[in-house]
Tab-separated table of C-alpha atoms and ligand atoms in Angstrom:
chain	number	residue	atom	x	y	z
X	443	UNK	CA	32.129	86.396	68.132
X	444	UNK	CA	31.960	85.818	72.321
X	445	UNK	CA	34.930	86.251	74.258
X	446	UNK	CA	36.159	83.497	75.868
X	447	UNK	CA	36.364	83.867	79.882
X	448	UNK	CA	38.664	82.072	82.208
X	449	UNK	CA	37.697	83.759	85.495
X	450	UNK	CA	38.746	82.699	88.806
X	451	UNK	CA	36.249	82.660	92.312
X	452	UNK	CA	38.865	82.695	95.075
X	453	UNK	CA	35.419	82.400	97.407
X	454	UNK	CA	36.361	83.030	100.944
X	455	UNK	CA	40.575	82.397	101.421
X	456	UNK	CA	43.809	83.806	101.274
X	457	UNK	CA	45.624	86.155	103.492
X	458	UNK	CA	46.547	89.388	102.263
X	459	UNK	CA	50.269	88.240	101.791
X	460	UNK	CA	48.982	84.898	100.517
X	461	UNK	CA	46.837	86.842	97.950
X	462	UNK	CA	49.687	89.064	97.221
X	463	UNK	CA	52.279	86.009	95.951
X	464	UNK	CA	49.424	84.798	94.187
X	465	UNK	CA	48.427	87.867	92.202
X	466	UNK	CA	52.338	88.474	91.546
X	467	UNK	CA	52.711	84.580	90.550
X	468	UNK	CA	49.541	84.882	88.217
X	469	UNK	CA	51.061	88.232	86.815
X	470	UNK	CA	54.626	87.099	85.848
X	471	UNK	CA	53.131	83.569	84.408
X	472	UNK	CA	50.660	85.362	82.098
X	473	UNK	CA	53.281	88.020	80.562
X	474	UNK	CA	55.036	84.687	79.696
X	475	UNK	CA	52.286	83.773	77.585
X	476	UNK	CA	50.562	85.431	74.345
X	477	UNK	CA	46.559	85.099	75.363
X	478	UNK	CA	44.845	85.271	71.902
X	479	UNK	CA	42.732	88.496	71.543
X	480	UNK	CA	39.215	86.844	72.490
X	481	UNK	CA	40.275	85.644	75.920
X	482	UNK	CA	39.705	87.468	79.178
X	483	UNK	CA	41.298	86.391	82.379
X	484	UNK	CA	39.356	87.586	85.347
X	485	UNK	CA	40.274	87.553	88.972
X	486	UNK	CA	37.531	87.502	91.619
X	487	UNK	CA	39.275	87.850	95.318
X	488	UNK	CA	37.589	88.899	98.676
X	489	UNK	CA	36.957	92.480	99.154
X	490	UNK	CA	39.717	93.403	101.018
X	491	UNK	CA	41.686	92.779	98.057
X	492	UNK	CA	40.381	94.345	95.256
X	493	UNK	CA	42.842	97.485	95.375
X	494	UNK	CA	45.715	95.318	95.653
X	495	UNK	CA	44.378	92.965	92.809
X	496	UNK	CA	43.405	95.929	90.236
X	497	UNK	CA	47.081	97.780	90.803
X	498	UNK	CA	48.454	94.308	89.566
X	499	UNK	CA	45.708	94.112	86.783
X	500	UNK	CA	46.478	97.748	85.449
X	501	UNK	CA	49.965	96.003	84.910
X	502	UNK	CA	48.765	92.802	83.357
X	503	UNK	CA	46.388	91.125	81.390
X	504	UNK	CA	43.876	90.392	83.736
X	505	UNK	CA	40.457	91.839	85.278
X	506	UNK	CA	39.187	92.084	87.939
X	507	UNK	CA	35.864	91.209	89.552
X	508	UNK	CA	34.131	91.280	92.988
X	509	UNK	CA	32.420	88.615	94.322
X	510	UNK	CA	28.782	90.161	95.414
X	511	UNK	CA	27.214	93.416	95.858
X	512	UNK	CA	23.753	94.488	97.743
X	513	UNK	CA	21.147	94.981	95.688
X	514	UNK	CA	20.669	98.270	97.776
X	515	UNK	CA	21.862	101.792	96.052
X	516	UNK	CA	23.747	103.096	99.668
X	517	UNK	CA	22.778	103.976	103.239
X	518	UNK	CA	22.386	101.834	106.384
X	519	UNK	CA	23.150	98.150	105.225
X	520	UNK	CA	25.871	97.650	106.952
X	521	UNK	CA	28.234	95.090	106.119
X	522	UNK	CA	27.101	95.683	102.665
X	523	UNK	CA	29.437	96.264	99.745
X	524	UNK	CA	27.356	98.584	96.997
X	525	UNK	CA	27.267	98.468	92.977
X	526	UNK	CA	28.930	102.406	93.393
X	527	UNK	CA	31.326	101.662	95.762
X	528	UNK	CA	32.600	98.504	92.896
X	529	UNK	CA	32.239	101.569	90.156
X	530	UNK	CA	34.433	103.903	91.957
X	531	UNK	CA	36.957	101.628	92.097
X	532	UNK	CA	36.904	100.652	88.857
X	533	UNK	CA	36.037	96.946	88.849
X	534	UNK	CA	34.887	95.324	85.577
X	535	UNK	CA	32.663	92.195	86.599
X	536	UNK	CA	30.778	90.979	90.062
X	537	UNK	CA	29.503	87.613	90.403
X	538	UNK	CA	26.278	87.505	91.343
X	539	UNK	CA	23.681	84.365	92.466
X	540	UNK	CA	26.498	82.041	93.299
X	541	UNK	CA	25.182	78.560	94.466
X	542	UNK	CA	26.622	79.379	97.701
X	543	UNK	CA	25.065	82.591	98.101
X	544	UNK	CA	21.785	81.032	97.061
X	545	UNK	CA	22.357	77.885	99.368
X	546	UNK	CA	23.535	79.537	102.766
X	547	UNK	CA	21.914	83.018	102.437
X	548	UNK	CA	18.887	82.462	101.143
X	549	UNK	CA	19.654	84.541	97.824
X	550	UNK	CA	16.527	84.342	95.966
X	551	UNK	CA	15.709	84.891	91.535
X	552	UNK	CA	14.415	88.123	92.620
X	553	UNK	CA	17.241	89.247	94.612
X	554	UNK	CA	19.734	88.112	92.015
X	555	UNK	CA	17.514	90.242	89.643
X	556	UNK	CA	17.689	93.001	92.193
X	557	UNK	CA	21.736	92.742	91.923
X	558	UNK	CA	21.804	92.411	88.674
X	559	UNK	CA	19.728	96.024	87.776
X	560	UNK	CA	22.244	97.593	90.495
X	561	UNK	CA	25.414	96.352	88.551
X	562	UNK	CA	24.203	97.413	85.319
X	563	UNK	CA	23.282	100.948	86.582
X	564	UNK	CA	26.829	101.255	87.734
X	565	UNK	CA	28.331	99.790	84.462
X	566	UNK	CA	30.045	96.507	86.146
X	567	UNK	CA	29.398	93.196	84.275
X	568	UNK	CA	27.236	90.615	86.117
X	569	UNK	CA	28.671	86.790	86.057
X	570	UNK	CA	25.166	85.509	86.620
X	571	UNK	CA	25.420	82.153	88.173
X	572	UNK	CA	22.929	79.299	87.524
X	573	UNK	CA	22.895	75.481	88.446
X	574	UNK	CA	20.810	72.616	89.941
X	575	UNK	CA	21.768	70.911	93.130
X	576	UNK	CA	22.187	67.207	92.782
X	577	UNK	CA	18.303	65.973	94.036
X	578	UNK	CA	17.269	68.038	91.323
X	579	UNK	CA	19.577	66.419	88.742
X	580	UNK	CA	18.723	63.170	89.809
X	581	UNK	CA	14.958	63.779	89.709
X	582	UNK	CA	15.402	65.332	86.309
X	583	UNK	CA	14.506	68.794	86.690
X	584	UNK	CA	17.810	70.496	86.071
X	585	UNK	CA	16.584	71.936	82.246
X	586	UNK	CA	13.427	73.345	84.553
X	587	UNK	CA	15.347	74.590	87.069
X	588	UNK	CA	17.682	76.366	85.517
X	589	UNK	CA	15.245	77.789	82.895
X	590	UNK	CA	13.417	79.322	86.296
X	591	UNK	CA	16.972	81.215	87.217
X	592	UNK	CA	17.762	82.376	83.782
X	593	UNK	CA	14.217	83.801	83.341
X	594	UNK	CA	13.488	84.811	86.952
X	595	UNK	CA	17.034	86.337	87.241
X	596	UNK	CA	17.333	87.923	84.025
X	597	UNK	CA	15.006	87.970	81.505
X	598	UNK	CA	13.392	91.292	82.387
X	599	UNK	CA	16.429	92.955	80.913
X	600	UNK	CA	16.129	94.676	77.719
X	601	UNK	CA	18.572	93.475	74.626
X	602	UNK	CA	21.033	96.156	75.384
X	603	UNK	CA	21.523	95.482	79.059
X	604	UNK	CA	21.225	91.401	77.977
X	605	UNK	CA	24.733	92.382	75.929
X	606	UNK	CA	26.316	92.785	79.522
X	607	UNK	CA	25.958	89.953	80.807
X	608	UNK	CA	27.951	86.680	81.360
X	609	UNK	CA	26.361	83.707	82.270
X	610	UNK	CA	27.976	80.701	84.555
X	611	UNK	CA	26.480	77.497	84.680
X	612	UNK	CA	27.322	75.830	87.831
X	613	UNK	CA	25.973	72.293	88.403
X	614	UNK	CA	26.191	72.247	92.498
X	615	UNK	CA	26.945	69.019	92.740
X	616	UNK	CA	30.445	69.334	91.076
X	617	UNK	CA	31.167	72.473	93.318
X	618	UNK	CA	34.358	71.582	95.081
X	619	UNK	CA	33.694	67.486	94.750
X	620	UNK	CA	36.090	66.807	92.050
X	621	UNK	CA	32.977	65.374	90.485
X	622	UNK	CA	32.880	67.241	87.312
X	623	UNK	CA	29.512	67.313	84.591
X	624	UNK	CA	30.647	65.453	81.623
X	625	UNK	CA	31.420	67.140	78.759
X	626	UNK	CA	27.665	65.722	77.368
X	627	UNK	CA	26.232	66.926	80.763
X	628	UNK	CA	27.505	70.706	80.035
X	629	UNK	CA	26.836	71.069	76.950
X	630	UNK	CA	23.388	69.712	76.883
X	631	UNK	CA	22.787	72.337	79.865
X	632	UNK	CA	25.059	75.341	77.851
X	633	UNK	CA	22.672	74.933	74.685
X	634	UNK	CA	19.506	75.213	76.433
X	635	UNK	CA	20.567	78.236	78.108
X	636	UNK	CA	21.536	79.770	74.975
X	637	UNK	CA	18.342	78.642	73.548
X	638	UNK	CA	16.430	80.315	75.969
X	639	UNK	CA	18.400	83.516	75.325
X	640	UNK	CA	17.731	83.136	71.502
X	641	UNK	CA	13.662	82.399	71.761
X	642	UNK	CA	13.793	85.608	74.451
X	643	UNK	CA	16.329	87.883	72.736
X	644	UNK	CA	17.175	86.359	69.027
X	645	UNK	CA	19.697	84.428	67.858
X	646	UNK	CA	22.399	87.163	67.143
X	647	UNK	CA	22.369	88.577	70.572
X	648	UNK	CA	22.362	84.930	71.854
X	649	UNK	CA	25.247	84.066	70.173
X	650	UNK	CA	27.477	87.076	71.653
X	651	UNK	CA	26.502	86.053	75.502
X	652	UNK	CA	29.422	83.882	76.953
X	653	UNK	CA	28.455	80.779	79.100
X	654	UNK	CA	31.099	79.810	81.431
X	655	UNK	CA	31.097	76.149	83.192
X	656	UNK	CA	32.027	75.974	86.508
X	657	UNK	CA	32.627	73.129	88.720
X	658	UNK	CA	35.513	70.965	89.681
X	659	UNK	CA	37.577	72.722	86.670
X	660	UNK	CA	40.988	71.547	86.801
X	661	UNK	CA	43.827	72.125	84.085
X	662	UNK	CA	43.533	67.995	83.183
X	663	UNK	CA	39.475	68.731	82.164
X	664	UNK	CA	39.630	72.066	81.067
X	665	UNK	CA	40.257	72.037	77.040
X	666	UNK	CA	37.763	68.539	76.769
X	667	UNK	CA	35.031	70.794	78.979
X	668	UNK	CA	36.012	74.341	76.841
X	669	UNK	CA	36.030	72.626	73.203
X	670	UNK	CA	31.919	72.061	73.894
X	671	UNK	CA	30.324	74.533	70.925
X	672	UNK	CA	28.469	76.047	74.009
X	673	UNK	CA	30.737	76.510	76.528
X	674	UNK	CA	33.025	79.771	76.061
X	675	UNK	CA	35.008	79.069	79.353
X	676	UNK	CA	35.404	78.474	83.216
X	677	UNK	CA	34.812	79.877	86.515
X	678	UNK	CA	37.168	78.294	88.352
X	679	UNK	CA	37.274	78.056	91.921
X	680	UNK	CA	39.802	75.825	94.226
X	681	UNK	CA	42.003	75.327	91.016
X	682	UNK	CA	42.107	79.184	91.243
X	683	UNK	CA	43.904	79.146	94.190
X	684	UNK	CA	47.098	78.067	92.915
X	685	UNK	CA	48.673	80.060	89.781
X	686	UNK	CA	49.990	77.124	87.716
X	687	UNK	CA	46.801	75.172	88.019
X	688	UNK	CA	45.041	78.845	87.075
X	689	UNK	CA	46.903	79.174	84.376
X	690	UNK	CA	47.080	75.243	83.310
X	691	UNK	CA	43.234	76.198	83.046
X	692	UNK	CA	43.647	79.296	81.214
X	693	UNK	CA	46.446	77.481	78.445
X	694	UNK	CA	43.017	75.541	77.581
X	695	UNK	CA	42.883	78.226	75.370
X	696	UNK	CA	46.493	79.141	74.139
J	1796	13P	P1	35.424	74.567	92.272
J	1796	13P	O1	36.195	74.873	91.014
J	1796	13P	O2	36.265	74.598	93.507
J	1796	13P	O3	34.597	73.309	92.121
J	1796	13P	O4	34.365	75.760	92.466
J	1796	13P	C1	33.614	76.185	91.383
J	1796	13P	C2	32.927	77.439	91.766
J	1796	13P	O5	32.055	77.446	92.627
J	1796	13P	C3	33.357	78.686	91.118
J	1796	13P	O6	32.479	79.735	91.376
């Protein structure tokens, strides 16, 4: 059966001492706790604190994940982070084709695909993200539009590679707006995604992919939002932030 995934997006914040207490916080609270077997805890900082978040993770019972890659192999990109440089030091996951990276730097389907294909080669787990802005809600489109990212983005993937993946559905209008989707509203959107993944891939491979919801995810909505059939978890982002509310999210499962 699909894991279930409680991974946290700490987007652009902390200071390295800040992300320090955090990771130590997070640490201690989860060796308090017995996580079932089928739950993953991932943690998703900036760059500049991977090292210091995997030496706490080789401790713990968390992973950890970056929170975008170039879609380029190496060489002059500079600024860029690449899929090798992730490999070599041994991250697990990379989210990839988050609304915001969509929304302020023009990421594009194809260059999430591009990503994708680069993350695969180097054997690090894309958390594909997905999710119609709230025009597009409101004029109905959202099954459309998120049909186009889960095809454009990922559907030229053979089954095998499909295994990797893990797919977030983030409805951008409950980004950070304490306007969560209902629990209707997600899983309406989680079972068409995994219906597209059966009619492209079967049902048995469909049924292994985990679909986390993301979007105003707070310990109080968490278990209503995880208990969906379709929804096998969260990408969390402010509620991330802070390791009791983290982990309120992650007891959603305990
Ligand atoms: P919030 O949980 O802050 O709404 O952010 C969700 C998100 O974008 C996670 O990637």
């Amino acid at each position: 059966m699909r894991k279930h995934i409680v991974a946290g997006n700490w987007k652009m914040n902390m200071t390295f001492s800040e992300a320090d207490d955090l990771l130590n916080d997070l640490m201690e609270k989860l060796e308090k706790e017995e996580l079932p077997r089928d739950v993953q805890v991932i943690v998703c900082p900036p760059f500049p604190y991977l090292e210091m978040a995997s030496d706490y993770a080789n401790d713990s019972y968390f992973a950890v994940g970056a929170q975008n890659v170039s879609d380029q192999e190496k060489g002059a990109y500079t600024g860029e982070v690449s899929a090798a440089m992730l490999e070599s030091c041994e991250l697990d996951y990379c989210i990839v084709g988050h609304s915001e990276r969509r929304g302020y730097y023009h990421e594009t389907n194809a260059l999430v695909a591009a990503k994708v294909d680069r993350l695969l080669m180097h054997n690090i787990r894309p958390i594909v993200c997905v999710g119609e802005v709230l025009a597009e809600r409101e004029s109905g489109q959202q099954l459309d539009v998120v049909r186009k990212q889960v095809e454009e983005g990922l559907f030229h993937l053979t089954a095998e590679q499909m295994k990797n993946i893990i797919i977030a559905y983030e409805p951008v209008w409950a980004i950070g707006t304490g306007k969560t989707a209902t629990t209707e509203q997600a899983q309406e959107m989680h079972a068409h995604i995994r219906s597209l993944l059966t009619a492209k891939y079967g049902k048995e491979l469909a049924d292994e992919i985990s679909i986390l919801y993301g979007g105003s995810c707070k310990p109080t909505n968490a278990k209503e939002l995880f208990a969906c059939p379709d929804v096998d978890g969260g990408l969390i982002g402010g509620a991330s932030l802070k390791a009791d509310d983290f982990m309120g999210i992650i007891k959603a499962f305990i």
